[in-house]
Coordinates of C-alpha atoms in Angstrom, one line a residue:
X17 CA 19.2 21.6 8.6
X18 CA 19.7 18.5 6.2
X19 CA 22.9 17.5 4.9
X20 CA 21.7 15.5 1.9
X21 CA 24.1 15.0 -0.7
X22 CA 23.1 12.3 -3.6
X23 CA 25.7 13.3 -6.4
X24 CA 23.6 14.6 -8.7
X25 CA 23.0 18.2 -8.3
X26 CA 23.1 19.0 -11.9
X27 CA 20.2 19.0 -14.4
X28 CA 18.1 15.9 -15.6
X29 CA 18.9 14.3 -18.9
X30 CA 16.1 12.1 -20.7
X31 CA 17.1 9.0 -21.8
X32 CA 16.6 9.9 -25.7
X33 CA 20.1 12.3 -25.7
X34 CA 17.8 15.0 -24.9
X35 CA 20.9 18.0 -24.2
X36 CA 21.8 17.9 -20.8
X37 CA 21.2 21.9 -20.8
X38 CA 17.2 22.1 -20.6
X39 CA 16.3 24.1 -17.8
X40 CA 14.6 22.3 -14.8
X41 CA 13.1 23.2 -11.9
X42 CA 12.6 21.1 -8.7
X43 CA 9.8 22.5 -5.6
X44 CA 7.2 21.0 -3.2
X45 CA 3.6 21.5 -2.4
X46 CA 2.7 22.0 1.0
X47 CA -1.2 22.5 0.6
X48 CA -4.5 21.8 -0.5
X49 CA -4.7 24.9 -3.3
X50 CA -1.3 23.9 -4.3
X51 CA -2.3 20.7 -5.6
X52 CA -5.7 22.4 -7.3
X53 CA -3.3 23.7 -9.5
X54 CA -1.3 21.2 -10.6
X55 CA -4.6 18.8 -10.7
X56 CA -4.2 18.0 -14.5
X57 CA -0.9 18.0 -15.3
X58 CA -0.8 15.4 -12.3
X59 CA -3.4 13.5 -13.9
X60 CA -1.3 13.6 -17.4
X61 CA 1.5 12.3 -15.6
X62 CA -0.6 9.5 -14.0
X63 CA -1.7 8.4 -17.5
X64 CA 2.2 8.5 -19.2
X65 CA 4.1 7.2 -16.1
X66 CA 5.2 3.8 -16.2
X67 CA 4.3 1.5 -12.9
X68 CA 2.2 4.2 -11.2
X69 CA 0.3 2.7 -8.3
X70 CA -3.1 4.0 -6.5
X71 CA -1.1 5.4 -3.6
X72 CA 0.8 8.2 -5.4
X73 CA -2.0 9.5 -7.3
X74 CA -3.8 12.4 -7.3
X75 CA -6.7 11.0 -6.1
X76 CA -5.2 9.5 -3.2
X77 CA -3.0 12.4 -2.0
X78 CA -6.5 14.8 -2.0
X79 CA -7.9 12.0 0.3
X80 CA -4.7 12.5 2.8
X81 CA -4.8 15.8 2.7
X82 CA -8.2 16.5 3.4
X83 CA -8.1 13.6 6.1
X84 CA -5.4 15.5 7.6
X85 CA -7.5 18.9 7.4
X86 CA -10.8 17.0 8.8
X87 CA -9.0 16.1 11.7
X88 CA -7.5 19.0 12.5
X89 CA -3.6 17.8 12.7
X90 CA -1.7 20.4 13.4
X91 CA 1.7 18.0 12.6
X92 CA 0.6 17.5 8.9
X93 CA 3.7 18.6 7.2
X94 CA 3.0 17.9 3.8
X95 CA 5.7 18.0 0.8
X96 CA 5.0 16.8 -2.5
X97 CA 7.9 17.2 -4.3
X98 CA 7.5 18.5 -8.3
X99 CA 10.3 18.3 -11.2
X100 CA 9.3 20.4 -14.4
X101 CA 11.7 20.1 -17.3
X102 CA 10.8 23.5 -19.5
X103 CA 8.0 24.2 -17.4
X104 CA 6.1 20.3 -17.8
X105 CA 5.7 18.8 -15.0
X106 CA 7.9 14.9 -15.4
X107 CA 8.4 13.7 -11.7
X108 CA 6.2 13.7 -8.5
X109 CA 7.3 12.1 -5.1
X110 CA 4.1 12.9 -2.4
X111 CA 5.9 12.8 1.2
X112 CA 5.3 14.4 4.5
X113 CA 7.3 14.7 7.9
X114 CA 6.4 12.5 10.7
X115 CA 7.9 13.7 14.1
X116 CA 9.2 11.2 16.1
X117 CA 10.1 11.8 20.0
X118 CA 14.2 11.3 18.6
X119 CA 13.9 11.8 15.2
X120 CA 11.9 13.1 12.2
X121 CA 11.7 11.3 9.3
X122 CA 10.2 12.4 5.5
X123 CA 7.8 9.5 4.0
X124 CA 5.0 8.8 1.8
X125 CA 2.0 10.8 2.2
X126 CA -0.3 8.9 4.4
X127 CA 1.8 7.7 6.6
X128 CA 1.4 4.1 7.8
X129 CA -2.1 3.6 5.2
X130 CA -0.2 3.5 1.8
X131 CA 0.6 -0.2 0.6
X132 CA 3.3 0.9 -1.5
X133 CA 6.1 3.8 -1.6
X134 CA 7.0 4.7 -5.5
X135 CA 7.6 7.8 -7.7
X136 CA 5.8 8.9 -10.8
X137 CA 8.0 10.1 -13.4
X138 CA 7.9 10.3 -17.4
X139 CA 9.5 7.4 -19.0
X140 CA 11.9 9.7 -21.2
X141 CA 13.9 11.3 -18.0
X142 CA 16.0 9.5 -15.9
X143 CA 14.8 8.1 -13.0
X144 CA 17.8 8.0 -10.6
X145 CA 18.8 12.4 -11.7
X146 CA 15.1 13.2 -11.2
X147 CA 14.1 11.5 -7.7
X148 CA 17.8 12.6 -6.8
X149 CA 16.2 16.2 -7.1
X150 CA 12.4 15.1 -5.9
X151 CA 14.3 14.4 -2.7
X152 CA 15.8 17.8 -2.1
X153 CA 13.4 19.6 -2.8
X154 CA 10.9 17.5 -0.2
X155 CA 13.9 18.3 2.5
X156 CA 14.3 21.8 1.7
X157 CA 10.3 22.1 1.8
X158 CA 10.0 19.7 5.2
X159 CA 13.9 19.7 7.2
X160 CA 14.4 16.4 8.4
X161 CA 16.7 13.2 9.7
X162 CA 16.0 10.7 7.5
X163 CA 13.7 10.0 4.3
X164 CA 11.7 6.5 5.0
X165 CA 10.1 4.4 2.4
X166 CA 7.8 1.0 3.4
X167 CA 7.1 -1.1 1.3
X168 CA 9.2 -0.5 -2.1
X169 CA 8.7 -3.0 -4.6
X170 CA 11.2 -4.5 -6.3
X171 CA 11.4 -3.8 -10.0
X172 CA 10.0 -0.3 -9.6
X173 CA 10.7 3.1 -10.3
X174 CA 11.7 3.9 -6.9
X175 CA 13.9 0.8 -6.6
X176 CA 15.6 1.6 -9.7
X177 CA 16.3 4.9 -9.0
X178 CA 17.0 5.3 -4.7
X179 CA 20.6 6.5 -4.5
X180 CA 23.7 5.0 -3.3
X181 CA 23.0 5.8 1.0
X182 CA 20.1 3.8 1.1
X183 CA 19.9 0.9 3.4
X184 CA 17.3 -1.6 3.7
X185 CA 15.6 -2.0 6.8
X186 CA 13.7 -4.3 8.2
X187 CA 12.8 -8.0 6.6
X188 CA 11.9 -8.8 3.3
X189 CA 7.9 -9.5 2.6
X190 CA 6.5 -10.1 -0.8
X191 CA 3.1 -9.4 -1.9
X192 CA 1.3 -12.0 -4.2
X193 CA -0.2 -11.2 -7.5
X194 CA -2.7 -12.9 -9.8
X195 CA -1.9 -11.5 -13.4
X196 CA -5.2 -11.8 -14.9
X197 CA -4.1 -10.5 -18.3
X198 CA -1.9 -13.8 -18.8
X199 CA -5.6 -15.9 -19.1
X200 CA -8.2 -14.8 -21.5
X201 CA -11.0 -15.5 -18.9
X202 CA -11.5 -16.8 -15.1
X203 CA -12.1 -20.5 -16.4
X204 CA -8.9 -20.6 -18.3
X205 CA -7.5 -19.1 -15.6
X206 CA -9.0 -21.0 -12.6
X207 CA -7.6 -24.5 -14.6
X208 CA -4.0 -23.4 -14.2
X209 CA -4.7 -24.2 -10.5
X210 CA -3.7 -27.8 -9.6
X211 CA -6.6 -30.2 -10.0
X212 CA -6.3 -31.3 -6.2
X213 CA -6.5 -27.5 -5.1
X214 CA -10.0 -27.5 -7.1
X215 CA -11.5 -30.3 -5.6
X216 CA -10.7 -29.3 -2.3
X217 CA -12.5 -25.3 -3.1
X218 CA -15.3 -27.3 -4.5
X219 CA -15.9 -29.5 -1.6
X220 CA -15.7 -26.8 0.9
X221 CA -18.7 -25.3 -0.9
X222 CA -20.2 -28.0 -1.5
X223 CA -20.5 -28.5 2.6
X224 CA -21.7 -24.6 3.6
X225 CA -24.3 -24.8 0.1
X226 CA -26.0 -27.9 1.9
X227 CA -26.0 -26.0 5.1
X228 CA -27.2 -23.0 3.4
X229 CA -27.1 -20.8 1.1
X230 CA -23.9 -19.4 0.0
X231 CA -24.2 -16.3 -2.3
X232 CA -21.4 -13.2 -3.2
X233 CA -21.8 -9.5 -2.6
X234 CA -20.8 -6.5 -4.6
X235 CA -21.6 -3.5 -2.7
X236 CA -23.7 -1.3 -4.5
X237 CA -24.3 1.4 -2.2
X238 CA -22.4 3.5 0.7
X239 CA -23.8 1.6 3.2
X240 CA -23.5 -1.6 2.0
X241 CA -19.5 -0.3 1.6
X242 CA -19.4 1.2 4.9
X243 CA -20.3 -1.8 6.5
X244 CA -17.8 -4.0 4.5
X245 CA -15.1 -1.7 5.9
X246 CA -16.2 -1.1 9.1
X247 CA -16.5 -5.5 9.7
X248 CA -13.0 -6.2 7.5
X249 CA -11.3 -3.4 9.8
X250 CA -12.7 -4.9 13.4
X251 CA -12.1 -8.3 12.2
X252 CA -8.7 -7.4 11.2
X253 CA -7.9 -5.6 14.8
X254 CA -9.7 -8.4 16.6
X255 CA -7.3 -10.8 14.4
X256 CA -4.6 -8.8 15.6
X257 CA -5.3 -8.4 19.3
X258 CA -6.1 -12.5 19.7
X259 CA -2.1 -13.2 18.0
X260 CA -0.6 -10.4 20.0
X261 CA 0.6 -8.5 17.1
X262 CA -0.4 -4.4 15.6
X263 CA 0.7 -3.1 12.5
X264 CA 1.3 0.9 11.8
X265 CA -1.8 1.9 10.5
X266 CA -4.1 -0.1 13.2
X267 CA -2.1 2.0 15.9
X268 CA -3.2 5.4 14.5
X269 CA -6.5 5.6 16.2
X270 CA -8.1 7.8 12.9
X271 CA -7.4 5.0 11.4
X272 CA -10.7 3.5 10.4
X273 CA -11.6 7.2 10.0
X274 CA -10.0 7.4 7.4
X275 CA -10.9 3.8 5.8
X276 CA -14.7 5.6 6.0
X277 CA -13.8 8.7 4.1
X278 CA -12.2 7.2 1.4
X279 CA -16.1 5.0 0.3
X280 CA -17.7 7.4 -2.1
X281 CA -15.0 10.0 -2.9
X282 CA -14.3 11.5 -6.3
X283 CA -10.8 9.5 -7.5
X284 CA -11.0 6.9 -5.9
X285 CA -12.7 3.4 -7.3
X286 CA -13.4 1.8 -4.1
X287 CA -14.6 -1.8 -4.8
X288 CA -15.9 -4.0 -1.4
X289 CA -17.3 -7.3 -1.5
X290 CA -18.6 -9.7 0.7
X291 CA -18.9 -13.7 0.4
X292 CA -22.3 -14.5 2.7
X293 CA -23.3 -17.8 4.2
X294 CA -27.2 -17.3 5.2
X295 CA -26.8 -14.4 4.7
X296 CA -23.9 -13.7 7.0
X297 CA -20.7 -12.5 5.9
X298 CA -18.1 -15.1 6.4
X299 CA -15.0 -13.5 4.1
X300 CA -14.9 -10.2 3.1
X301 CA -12.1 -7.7 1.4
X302 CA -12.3 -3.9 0.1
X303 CA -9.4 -2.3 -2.0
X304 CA -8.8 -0.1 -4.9
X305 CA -9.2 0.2 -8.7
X306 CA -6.4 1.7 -10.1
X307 CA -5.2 2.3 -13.7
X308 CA -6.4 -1.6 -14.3
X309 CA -5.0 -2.9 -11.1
X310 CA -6.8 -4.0 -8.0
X311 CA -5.6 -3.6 -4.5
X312 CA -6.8 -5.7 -1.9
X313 CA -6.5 -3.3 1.1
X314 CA -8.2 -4.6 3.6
X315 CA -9.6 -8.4 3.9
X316 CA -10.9 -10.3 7.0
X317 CA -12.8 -13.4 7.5
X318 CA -14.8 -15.6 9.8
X319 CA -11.8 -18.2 11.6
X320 CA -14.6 -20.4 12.8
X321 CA -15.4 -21.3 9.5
X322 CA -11.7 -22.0 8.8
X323 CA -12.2 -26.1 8.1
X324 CA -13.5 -24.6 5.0
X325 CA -11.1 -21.8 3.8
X326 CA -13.8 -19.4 3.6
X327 CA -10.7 -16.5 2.7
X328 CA -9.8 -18.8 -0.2
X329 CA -13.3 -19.4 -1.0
X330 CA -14.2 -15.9 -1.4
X331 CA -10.7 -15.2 -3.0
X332 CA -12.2 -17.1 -6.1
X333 CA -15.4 -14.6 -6.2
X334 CA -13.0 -11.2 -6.0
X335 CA -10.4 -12.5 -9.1
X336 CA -14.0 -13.5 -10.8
X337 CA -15.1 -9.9 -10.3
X338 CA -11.6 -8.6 -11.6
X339 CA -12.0 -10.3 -14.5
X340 CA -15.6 -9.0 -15.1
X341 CA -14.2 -5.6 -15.0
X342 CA -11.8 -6.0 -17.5
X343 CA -9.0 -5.5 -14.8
X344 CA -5.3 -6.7 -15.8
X345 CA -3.8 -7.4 -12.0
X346 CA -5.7 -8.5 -9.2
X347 CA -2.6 -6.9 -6.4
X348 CA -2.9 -8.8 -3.2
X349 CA -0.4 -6.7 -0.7
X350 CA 1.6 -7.5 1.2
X351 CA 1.8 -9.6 3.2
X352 CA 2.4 -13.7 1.8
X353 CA 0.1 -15.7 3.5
X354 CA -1.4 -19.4 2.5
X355 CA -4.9 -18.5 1.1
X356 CA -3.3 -16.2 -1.0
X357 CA -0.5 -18.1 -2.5
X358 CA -3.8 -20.6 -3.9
X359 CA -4.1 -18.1 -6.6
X360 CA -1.4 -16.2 -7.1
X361 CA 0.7 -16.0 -10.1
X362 CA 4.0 -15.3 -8.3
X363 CA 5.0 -12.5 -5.8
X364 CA 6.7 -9.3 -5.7
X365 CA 9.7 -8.7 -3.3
X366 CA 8.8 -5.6 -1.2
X367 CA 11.3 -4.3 1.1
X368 CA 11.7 -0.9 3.2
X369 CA 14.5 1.1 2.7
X370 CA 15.4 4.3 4.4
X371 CA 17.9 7.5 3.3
X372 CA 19.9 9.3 6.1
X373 CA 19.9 13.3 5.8
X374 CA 21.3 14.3 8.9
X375 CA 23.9 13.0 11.4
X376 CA 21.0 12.1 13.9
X377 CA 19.3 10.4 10.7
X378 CA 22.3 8.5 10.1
X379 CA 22.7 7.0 13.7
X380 CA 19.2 6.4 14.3
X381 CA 19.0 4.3 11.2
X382 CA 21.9 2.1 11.8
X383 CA 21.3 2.0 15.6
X384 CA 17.4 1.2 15.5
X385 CA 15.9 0.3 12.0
X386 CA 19.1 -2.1 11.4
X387 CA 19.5 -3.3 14.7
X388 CA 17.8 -3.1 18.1
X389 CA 14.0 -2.8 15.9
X390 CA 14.8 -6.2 14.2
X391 CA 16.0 -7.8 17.3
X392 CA 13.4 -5.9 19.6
X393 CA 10.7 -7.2 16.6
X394 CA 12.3 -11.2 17.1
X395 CA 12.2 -11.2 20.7
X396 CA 8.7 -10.0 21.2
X397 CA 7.4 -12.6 18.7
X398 CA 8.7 -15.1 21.3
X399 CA 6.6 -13.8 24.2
X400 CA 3.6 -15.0 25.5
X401 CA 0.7 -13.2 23.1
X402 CA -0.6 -10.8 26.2
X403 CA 2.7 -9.2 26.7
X404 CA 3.4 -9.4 22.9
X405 CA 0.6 -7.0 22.2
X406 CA 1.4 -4.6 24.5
X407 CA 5.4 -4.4 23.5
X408 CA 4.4 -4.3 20.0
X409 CA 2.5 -1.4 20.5
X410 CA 5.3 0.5 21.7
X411 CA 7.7 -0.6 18.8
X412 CA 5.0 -0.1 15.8
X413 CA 5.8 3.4 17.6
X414 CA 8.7 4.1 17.2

């Protein structure tokens, strides 16, 4: 049973002195149908929400759950938490419950695959009041320790509006950004880039074009995406083998499962690309087109090439395609790395932060996500990389 208390058990108030009286009403969804029948009010609520992100939308919580269902998991504990103010829906907050061997913990729907963890909620009720009840109501539905969020940008909804027990866990990232909508087009764009930086991209194609030719892919079938994920995700896990190092999602085994579903399904604009020397891929990425934004999800490239920066080379070719959409953010993720920074416009703060519910939650966050994680996480990063991999394993675990 949770013990949850955030202070604000009365009813939302929009910030326009709307009467603090209106009736509201707070509840989860815990499966497939439920969803169906919210379907267009959550679509409304996509398109009036302020800083809504491709992991809390419709589109992407249908993926999860039918993911979930495909597999046959029988410790899917789904929760998407609904506030209605006179019976319209304003906030959504899609969790589940992960069981853990000491603890159970409430966090964004997917799991380890979602980039970011946010909230949608309508710009005219209060943020902090509504998420306040989103979280109850996810408890209530799905009893557990803790409420964990990876990944919350700074600046957004959730940010603004976590309550006064969170604590931040973990160490702060940042996830680089190209704001596209700043330049009218990729030249102007590509000449705020210092002139060095230019000559250095041109003479690293320069080199492969006389050694072949050097040509960009836009997948334009399943295949042709199925094959960009299925090499970005290998390369990635190879990456990650040969520095002794795992992440969440590359421990769930379903993961590139999953990666595979996600390549021609309805709500989701899935955009892969591939930049191909001789016709071999030497850099590819795949990610999302959401609400204007791209996310670059998954990205890989060949490191024997790496004299000639084929991730930054191909990095011009994606924010070219971005702009050839019309997009207005080209979203790198986190994390910061150097090919990245090339382009970016600045970077976002991301940091995880976790809510206690229970007693148990409460210990187990101060004991292991503040301390014995973080030190745990340093001292394996000292090891030899054979050893590394296999400690890493069991704390991307825990």
């Amino acid at each position: 049973m949770t013990s949850l208390d955030l202070g604000l058990a009365g009813p939302i108030s929009a910030a326009h002195d709307r009467p603090a009286s209106l009736a509201s009403e707070a509840g989860a969804i815990t499966t497939r149908d439920g969803l169906e029948a919210i379907a267009e009010e959550w679509l409304a609520l996509e398109r009036s929400a302020s800083g809504v992100t491709l992991f809390q939308s419709l589109g992407w919580t249908r993926a999860v759950f039918d993911f979930e269902a495909a597999r046959n998991n029988p410790e899917f504990a789904p929760a998407v938490a609904t506030l209605r103010e006179r019976g319209r829906l304003v906030a959504l907050l899609p969790l589940e419950r992960i069981r853990g061997r000491l603890r159970s913990a409430l966090m964004p729907l997917g799991g380890a695959f979602p980039q970011y963890a946010d909230f949608l909620v309508d710009p005219a009720v209060d943020a902090r009041q509504a998420l306040a009840r989103l979280l109850k109501a996810a408890a209530k539905a799905q009893p557990a320790d803790m409420v964990t969020f990876l990944k919350v940008r700074a600046g957004s909804n959730l940010s603004r509006a976590l309550p006064r027990q969170t604590v931040t866990t973990g160490s702060p990232e940042g996830a680089p950004y190209v704001d596209l909508a700043a330049h009218p087009d990729f030249e102007t764009y590509f000449k705020t880039l210092k002139p060095k930086t230019r000559k250095n991209m041109r003479n690293a194609r320069n080199r492969l074009e006389r050694e072949g030719t050097l040509t960009h892919q836009i997948a334009a079938s399943r295949d042709e995406t199925l094959g960009v994920i299925a090499r970005t995700l290998s390369g990635r896990a190879g990456r990650l083998r040969d520095q002794g190092l795992t992440s969440r999602a590359f421990t769930d085994p379903d993961f590139a499962t999953f990666c595979a579903s996600l390549a021609d399904r309805p709500g989701i604009d899935l955009l892969a690309m591939s930049l191909r020397h001789n016709d071999e891929p030497i850099a590819e990425q795949w990610g999302f087109v959401h609400q204007g934004r791209y996310y670059a999800f998954i990205a890989s490239r060949d490191f024997e090439q790496s004299d000639e920066s084929p991730g930054k080379l191909h990095l011009k070719e994606v924010i070219e395609t971005c702009y050839a959409r019309g997009l207005a953010t080209a979203d790198l993720l986190v994390p910061t790395m150097p090919y990245k920074l090339t382009w970016a416009s600045g970077v976002t703060a991301v940091t995880d932060r976790a809510i206690p519910l229970t007693l148990r939650g409460r210990i187990g966050i101060a004991l292991w996500d503040q301390r014995l994680r973080p030190w745990a996480k340093r001292l394996v990063l000292s090891l030899p990389k054979g050893l590394r991999g296999l400690l890493m394993k069991a704390v991307g675990r825990a």
